[in-house]
Short mmCIF file of C-alpha atoms in Angstrom, two decimals:
data_model
loop_
_atom_site.label_atom_id
_atom_site.label_comp_id
_atom_site.label_asym_id
_atom_site.label_seq_id
_atom_site.Cartn_x
_atom_site.Cartn_y
_atom_site.Cartn_z
CA UNK W 1 -4.38 34.08 -21.68
CA UNK W 2 -7.81 35.25 -22.65
CA UNK W 3 -9.99 35.74 -19.51
CA UNK W 4 -13.06 34.56 -21.40
CA UNK W 5 -11.55 31.10 -21.93
CA UNK W 6 -10.45 30.80 -18.30
CA UNK W 7 -13.51 29.23 -16.72
CA UNK W 8 -14.32 26.94 -13.84
CA UNK W 9 -14.24 23.94 -16.16
CA UNK W 10 -10.70 24.78 -17.16
CA UNK W 11 -9.60 24.91 -13.54
CA UNK W 12 -11.34 21.62 -12.76
CA UNK W 13 -9.74 20.00 -15.80
CA UNK W 14 -6.30 21.26 -14.80
CA UNK W 15 -6.66 20.10 -11.18
CA UNK W 16 -7.95 16.70 -12.22
CA UNK W 17 -5.10 16.35 -14.73
CA UNK W 18 -2.55 17.14 -12.01
CA UNK W 19 -4.23 14.66 -9.64
CA UNK W 20 -4.26 12.00 -12.32
CA UNK W 21 -0.60 12.43 -13.23
CA UNK W 22 0.58 12.55 -9.61
CA UNK W 23 -1.62 9.58 -8.68
CA UNK W 24 -0.29 7.58 -11.59
CA UNK W 25 3.28 8.47 -10.61
CA UNK W 26 2.62 7.39 -7.03
CA UNK W 27 1.23 4.07 -8.26
CA UNK W 28 4.20 3.68 -10.60
CA UNK W 29 6.54 4.38 -7.69
CA UNK W 30 4.79 1.69 -5.67
CA UNK W 31 5.18 -0.80 -8.51
CA UNK W 32 8.86 0.02 -8.96
CA UNK W 33 9.38 -0.29 -5.22
CA UNK W 34 7.78 -3.72 -5.25
CA UNK W 35 10.19 -4.82 -7.94
CA UNK W 36 13.37 -3.10 -6.76
CA UNK W 37 13.38 -3.03 -2.96
CA UNK W 38 15.61 -5.69 -1.43
CA UNK W 39 13.48 -7.32 1.26
CA UNK W 40 9.92 -8.06 2.27
CA UNK W 41 9.52 -5.24 4.78
CA UNK W 42 10.67 -2.60 2.31
CA UNK W 43 8.39 -4.02 -0.34
CA UNK W 44 5.46 -3.92 2.06
CA UNK W 45 6.13 -0.24 2.61
CA UNK W 46 6.22 0.38 -1.13
CA UNK W 47 3.03 -1.57 -1.67
CA UNK W 48 0.99 0.25 0.93
CA UNK W 49 1.81 3.91 1.42
CA UNK W 50 2.25 5.32 -2.09
CA UNK W 51 -0.52 3.10 -3.40
CA UNK W 52 -3.11 4.53 -0.99
CA UNK W 53 -2.20 8.13 -1.81
CA UNK W 54 -2.04 7.35 -5.53
CA UNK W 55 -5.48 5.79 -5.45
CA UNK W 56 -6.84 8.78 -3.50
CA UNK W 57 -5.56 11.19 -6.13
CA UNK W 58 -6.87 9.08 -8.99
CA UNK W 59 -10.30 8.81 -7.38
CA UNK W 60 -10.38 12.57 -6.86
CA UNK W 61 -9.49 13.06 -10.51
CA UNK W 62 -12.30 10.75 -11.57
CA UNK W 63 -14.76 12.56 -9.31
CA UNK W 64 -13.74 15.95 -10.66
CA UNK W 65 -13.96 14.83 -14.26
CA UNK W 66 -17.41 13.27 -13.92
CA UNK W 67 -18.82 16.45 -12.33
CA UNK W 68 -21.74 14.69 -10.70
CA UNK W 69 -22.41 14.59 -6.99
CA UNK W 70 -23.62 10.98 -6.82
CA UNK W 71 -20.23 9.53 -7.72
CA UNK W 72 -18.43 11.02 -4.69
CA UNK W 73 -19.93 8.68 -2.06
CA UNK W 74 -18.95 5.70 -4.18
CA UNK W 75 -15.40 7.01 -4.57
CA UNK W 76 -15.14 7.74 -0.85
CA UNK W 77 -16.34 4.24 0.00
CA UNK W 78 -13.77 2.78 -2.41
CA UNK W 79 -11.00 4.80 -0.79
CA UNK W 80 -12.10 3.96 2.76
CA UNK W 81 -12.21 0.29 1.80
CA UNK W 82 -8.65 0.65 0.53
CA UNK W 83 -7.62 2.37 3.76
CA UNK W 84 -9.08 -0.47 5.80
CA UNK W 85 -7.76 -3.40 3.77
CA UNK W 86 -4.21 -2.30 2.98
CA UNK W 87 -2.91 -2.38 6.58
CA UNK W 88 -4.56 -5.73 7.21
CA UNK W 89 -3.11 -7.27 4.07
CA UNK W 90 0.34 -5.82 4.82
CA UNK W 91 0.13 -7.21 8.34
CA UNK W 92 -0.76 -10.66 7.06
CA UNK W 93 2.00 -10.59 4.44
CA UNK W 94 4.47 -9.51 7.12
CA UNK W 95 3.46 -12.34 9.44
CA UNK W 96 3.63 -14.86 6.61
CA UNK W 97 7.05 -13.53 5.62
CA UNK W 98 8.24 -13.78 9.20
CA UNK W 99 7.06 -17.33 9.61
CA UNK W 100 8.51 -18.45 6.28
CA UNK W 101 11.77 -16.57 6.93
CA UNK W 102 11.48 -14.26 3.96
CA UNK W 103 13.03 -11.35 5.84
CA UNK W 104 16.39 -10.25 7.13
CA UNK W 105 16.28 -10.60 10.90
CA UNK W 106 19.36 -8.44 11.31
CA UNK W 107 17.38 -5.49 9.92
CA UNK W 108 14.65 -5.76 12.58
CA UNK W 109 14.98 -3.20 15.38
CA UNK W 110 12.52 -5.10 17.59
CA UNK W 111 11.29 -8.64 17.20
CA UNK W 112 7.90 -8.70 18.89
CA UNK W 113 6.66 -11.74 17.03
CA UNK W 114 9.38 -14.21 18.02
CA UNK W 115 7.84 -15.16 21.38
CA UNK W 116 4.42 -15.68 19.83
CA UNK W 117 5.80 -17.89 17.06
CA UNK W 118 7.85 -19.97 19.50
CA UNK W 119 4.86 -20.37 21.79
CA UNK W 120 2.68 -21.46 18.87
CA UNK W 121 5.37 -23.90 17.72
CA UNK W 122 5.57 -25.37 21.20
CA UNK W 123 1.79 -25.66 21.55
CA UNK W 124 1.40 -27.37 18.20
CA UNK W 125 3.97 -30.04 18.98
CA UNK W 126 6.17 -29.13 16.06
CA UNK W 127 9.80 -28.61 16.91
CA UNK W 128 10.93 -25.03 16.80
CA UNK W 129 13.34 -24.63 13.94
CA UNK W 130 14.27 -21.04 14.64
CA UNK W 131 18.03 -21.09 14.83
CA UNK W 132 18.60 -17.44 14.11
CA UNK W 133 19.49 -17.99 10.49
CA UNK W 134 18.48 -15.43 7.97
CA UNK W 135 17.48 -15.90 4.43
CA UNK W 136 14.87 -17.86 2.63
CA UNK W 137 13.71 -21.34 3.34
CA UNK W 138 14.39 -23.72 0.51
#
């Protein structure tokens, strides 16, 4: 390799290319996990963790390629917004899946939501239909 062609721009391009490929692979892994994992809880894991890291790497690649300082605060805000919203959305999807019985109860190691759901069902006047069955409601 010729030392004259090896410059800072080449290093930045190589690092951003690696970040972009790895970020895209992480996002692809998240998408495949959403399609292939067997239950709601596993799919929630696939939708949250690799997606956040994949987005981080893609945003870093964009920041490196643009080579301007003003874009970094915008990218950091976008990533922080992702960090704040992904756990909340996963929590809400998990609660909705629990209430609609879209999970396998036998796979839960601790069921901390059962008492809250039964208390809410009792307070609302609706009969509690939790009979321990697993599977999806039809």
